[in-house]
mmCIF file of C-alpha atoms in Angstrom:
data_model
loop_
_atom_site.group_PDB
_atom_site.id
_atom_site.type_symbol
_atom_site.label_atom_id
_atom_site.label_comp_id
_atom_site.label_asym_id
_atom_site.label_seq_id
_atom_site.Cartn_x
_atom_site.Cartn_y
_atom_site.Cartn_z
ATOM 1 C CA UNK V 1 -42.165 -21.428 18.374
ATOM 2 C CA UNK V 2 -43.608 -19.972 15.512
ATOM 3 C CA UNK V 3 -41.615 -16.887 15.716
ATOM 4 C CA UNK V 4 -38.782 -18.127 15.891
ATOM 5 C CA UNK V 5 -38.814 -20.411 13.684
ATOM 6 C CA UNK V 6 -40.041 -16.990 11.070
ATOM 7 C CA UNK V 7 -37.082 -14.970 11.909
ATOM 8 C CA UNK V 8 -34.400 -17.672 11.656
ATOM 9 C CA UNK V 9 -36.268 -18.945 7.821
ATOM 10 C CA UNK V 10 -36.132 -14.468 7.419
ATOM 11 C CA UNK V 11 -32.519 -14.357 8.364
ATOM 12 C CA UNK V 12 -31.959 -18.161 6.141
ATOM 13 C CA UNK V 13 -33.784 -16.503 2.732
ATOM 14 C CA UNK V 14 -32.042 -12.851 3.480
ATOM 15 C CA UNK V 15 -28.011 -14.288 3.200
ATOM 16 C CA UNK V 16 -29.230 -16.304 0.916
ATOM 17 C CA UNK V 17 -31.045 -14.070 -2.202
ATOM 18 C CA UNK V 18 -27.614 -11.772 -0.698
ATOM 19 C CA UNK V 19 -24.764 -14.734 -2.083
ATOM 20 C CA UNK V 20 -27.427 -15.194 -5.651
ATOM 21 C CA UNK V 21 -26.489 -11.444 -6.119
ATOM 22 C CA UNK V 22 -22.928 -11.293 -5.688
ATOM 23 C CA UNK V 23 -21.885 -13.907 -7.204
ATOM 24 C CA UNK V 24 -24.541 -12.758 -10.400
ATOM 25 C CA UNK V 25 -22.324 -9.736 -9.685
ATOM 26 C CA UNK V 26 -18.779 -10.970 -9.836
ATOM 27 C CA UNK V 27 -20.248 -13.527 -12.637
ATOM 28 C CA UNK V 28 -20.712 -10.499 -15.241
ATOM 29 C CA UNK V 29 -16.767 -9.437 -15.025
ATOM 30 C CA UNK V 30 -14.985 -11.736 -17.930
ATOM 31 C CA UNK V 31 -11.139 -10.706 -15.496
ATOM 32 C CA UNK V 32 -9.978 -9.539 -18.552
ATOM 33 C CA UNK V 33 -7.532 -5.856 -18.135
ATOM 34 C CA UNK V 34 -9.803 -4.475 -21.343
ATOM 35 C CA UNK V 35 -13.458 -5.221 -18.928
ATOM 36 C CA UNK V 36 -11.790 -4.293 -15.105
ATOM 37 C CA UNK V 37 -12.305 -0.840 -16.038
ATOM 38 C CA UNK V 38 -15.479 0.004 -17.200
ATOM 39 C CA UNK V 39 -16.598 -2.685 -14.550
ATOM 40 C CA UNK V 40 -15.249 -0.818 -11.547
ATOM 41 C CA UNK V 41 -16.355 2.599 -12.870
ATOM 42 C CA UNK V 42 -20.479 1.301 -14.572
ATOM 43 C CA UNK V 43 -19.722 3.503 -16.946
ATOM 44 C CA UNK V 44 -18.666 3.049 -20.480
ATOM 45 C CA UNK V 45 -15.061 4.278 -20.631
ATOM 46 C CA UNK V 46 -12.704 5.393 -23.756
ATOM 47 C CA UNK V 47 -8.798 5.434 -23.536
ATOM 48 C CA UNK V 48 -7.850 9.310 -24.890
ATOM 49 C CA UNK V 49 -3.623 9.827 -25.658
ATOM 50 C CA UNK V 50 -2.022 12.745 -26.360
ATOM 51 C CA UNK V 51 1.624 12.423 -27.512
ATOM 52 C CA UNK V 52 3.306 16.004 -28.215
ATOM 53 C CA UNK V 53 6.998 17.160 -28.100
ATOM 54 C CA UNK V 54 8.384 21.035 -26.953
ATOM 55 C CA UNK V 55 10.000 22.940 -29.504
ATOM 56 C CA UNK V 56 11.181 26.219 -29.070
ATOM 57 C CA UNK V 57 9.995 29.243 -32.141
ATOM 58 C CA UNK V 58 13.182 27.853 -34.512
ATOM 59 C CA UNK V 59 11.547 23.696 -34.023
ATOM 60 C CA UNK V 60 14.692 23.016 -31.948
ATOM 61 C CA UNK V 61 14.022 20.695 -29.329
ATOM 62 C CA UNK V 62 13.999 22.775 -25.747
ATOM 63 C CA UNK V 63 15.833 19.995 -24.115
ATOM 64 C CA UNK V 64 15.334 20.894 -21.079
ATOM 65 C CA UNK V 65 13.227 18.421 -18.990
ATOM 66 C CA UNK V 66 11.496 21.092 -16.564
ATOM 67 C CA UNK V 67 8.791 21.823 -19.238
ATOM 68 C CA UNK V 68 5.707 20.949 -16.671
ATOM 69 C CA UNK V 69 2.666 20.073 -18.973
ATOM 70 C CA UNK V 70 -1.176 20.464 -17.804
ATOM 71 C CA UNK V 71 -4.389 18.753 -19.097
ATOM 72 C CA UNK V 72 -6.672 19.944 -18.151
ATOM 73 C CA UNK V 73 -9.910 17.586 -19.728
ATOM 74 C CA UNK V 74 -12.602 19.975 -19.749
ATOM 75 C CA UNK V 75 -15.172 18.390 -21.193
ATOM 76 C CA UNK V 76 -17.184 15.560 -19.939
ATOM 77 C CA UNK V 77 -16.263 16.780 -16.943
ATOM 78 C CA UNK V 78 -13.599 19.005 -15.689
ATOM 79 C CA UNK V 79 -9.512 16.744 -13.985
ATOM 80 C CA UNK V 80 -6.250 18.288 -14.078
ATOM 81 C CA UNK V 81 -3.509 15.778 -15.050
ATOM 82 C CA UNK V 82 0.744 17.341 -14.401
ATOM 83 C CA UNK V 83 3.626 15.541 -16.089
ATOM 84 C CA UNK V 84 7.409 16.965 -17.159
ATOM 85 C CA UNK V 85 8.778 16.071 -20.595
ATOM 86 C CA UNK V 86 11.515 14.144 -21.224
ATOM 87 C CA UNK V 87 15.165 14.976 -22.186
ATOM 88 C CA UNK V 88 13.942 15.977 -25.267
ATOM 89 C CA UNK V 89 11.225 17.686 -25.196
ATOM 90 C CA UNK V 90 8.475 14.907 -25.663
ATOM 91 C CA UNK V 91 5.853 14.042 -23.323
ATOM 92 C CA UNK V 92 2.380 10.953 -23.851
ATOM 93 C CA UNK V 93 0.309 11.032 -21.824
ATOM 94 C CA UNK V 94 -3.454 9.243 -22.000
ATOM 95 C CA UNK V 95 -6.460 7.609 -19.811
ATOM 96 C CA UNK V 96 -9.898 6.375 -19.760
ATOM 97 C CA UNK V 97 -12.848 8.708 -20.005
ATOM 98 C CA UNK V 98 -15.661 8.181 -19.351
ATOM 99 C CA UNK V 99 -17.794 10.515 -22.645
ATOM 100 C CA UNK V 100 -20.926 8.614 -22.976
ATOM 101 C CA UNK V 101 -19.917 9.788 -27.454
ATOM 102 C CA UNK V 102 -19.689 13.044 -26.755
ATOM 103 C CA UNK V 103 -16.518 15.414 -28.047
ATOM 104 C CA UNK V 104 -13.737 15.144 -25.778
ATOM 105 C CA UNK V 105 -12.159 18.284 -24.860
ATOM 106 C CA UNK V 106 -8.455 19.032 -23.591
ATOM 107 C CA UNK V 107 -6.624 22.023 -22.922
ATOM 108 C CA UNK V 108 -2.953 22.218 -22.512
ATOM 109 C CA UNK V 109 -0.398 24.160 -20.777
ATOM 110 C CA UNK V 110 3.139 24.042 -21.416
ATOM 111 C CA UNK V 111 5.111 25.743 -18.355
ATOM 112 C CA UNK V 112 8.825 26.520 -18.365
ATOM 113 C CA UNK V 113 9.327 26.234 -14.774
ATOM 114 C CA UNK V 114 13.303 27.653 -15.575
ATOM 115 C CA UNK V 115 11.287 30.188 -16.493
ATOM 116 C CA UNK V 116 13.430 30.854 -20.252
ATOM 117 C CA UNK V 117 10.203 30.612 -21.918
ATOM 118 C CA UNK V 118 7.006 31.763 -22.119
ATOM 119 C CA UNK V 119 4.055 29.527 -21.123
ATOM 120 C CA UNK V 120 1.559 28.495 -23.865
ATOM 121 C CA UNK V 121 -1.280 26.960 -24.284
ATOM 122 C CA UNK V 122 -3.324 24.921 -26.868
ATOM 123 C CA UNK V 123 -6.450 22.965 -27.241
ATOM 124 C CA UNK V 124 -6.789 20.173 -28.890
ATOM 125 C CA UNK V 125 -10.702 17.393 -28.671
ATOM 126 C CA UNK V 126 -11.088 14.042 -30.442
ATOM 127 C CA UNK V 127 -14.745 13.763 -31.410
ATOM 128 C CA UNK V 128 -16.512 10.801 -31.036
ATOM 129 C CA UNK V 129 -15.930 9.855 -34.929
ATOM 130 C CA UNK V 130 -11.726 10.367 -33.638
ATOM 131 C CA UNK V 131 -12.254 7.149 -31.867
ATOM 132 C CA UNK V 132 -11.580 3.471 -33.398
ATOM 133 C CA UNK V 133 -11.760 -0.015 -32.393
ATOM 134 C CA UNK V 134 -15.009 0.828 -29.964
ATOM 135 C CA UNK V 135 -16.825 -2.871 -28.151
ATOM 136 C CA UNK V 136 -18.451 -3.448 -25.489
ATOM 137 C CA UNK V 137 -18.049 -0.590 -22.948
ATOM 138 C CA UNK V 138 -15.722 0.649 -24.165
ATOM 139 C CA UNK V 139 -16.087 3.433 -26.548
ATOM 140 C CA UNK V 140 -12.304 2.559 -27.686
ATOM 141 C CA UNK V 141 -9.213 4.681 -28.275
ATOM 142 C CA UNK V 142 -8.217 7.728 -29.793
ATOM 143 C CA UNK V 143 -4.904 8.936 -29.864
ATOM 144 C CA UNK V 144 -3.410 12.639 -31.441
ATOM 145 C CA UNK V 145 0.197 14.336 -31.457
ATOM 146 C CA UNK V 146 1.060 18.094 -30.842
ATOM 147 C CA UNK V 147 3.808 19.982 -31.169
ATOM 148 C CA UNK V 148 3.614 23.067 -28.545
ATOM 149 C CA UNK V 149 6.140 26.449 -29.907
ATOM 150 C CA UNK V 150 7.986 28.604 -27.065
ATOM 151 C CA UNK V 151 8.989 31.446 -27.656
ATOM 152 C CA UNK V 152 12.019 32.487 -25.653
ATOM 153 C CA UNK V 153 10.854 35.478 -22.717
ATOM 154 C CA UNK V 154 12.631 38.794 -23.773
#
């Protein structure tokens, strides 16, 4: 009888402990948009936005929706995102990244899938001074605009 009552008490105590831990976990999240990303990843994040336009050497917008933009996050970790330009040659990319207050570096490649223009690679980086509006787990946001000039193939 003593063995049974001890195991029942032990089981009940474990369930209460798990319940209290779950309650504490869910109460840590204030459920607004900015805090959700931080509590989901359990790492401080910053939002980075890169807007750009692809133009010819004559500074004319390349009005082809088939310019592939590859944004390669080089630092703090390697990740590749791809998107196409719009009909006006513009593109807009944004993403939250865990940086731990380091410099975030990106390599951007513009490739004309029709084969009319040569591929162009460029780099862009954000220092921690270029990231603003930090609050709690949210390290802030950085925005940059870039113009990529493509040369016609000969």
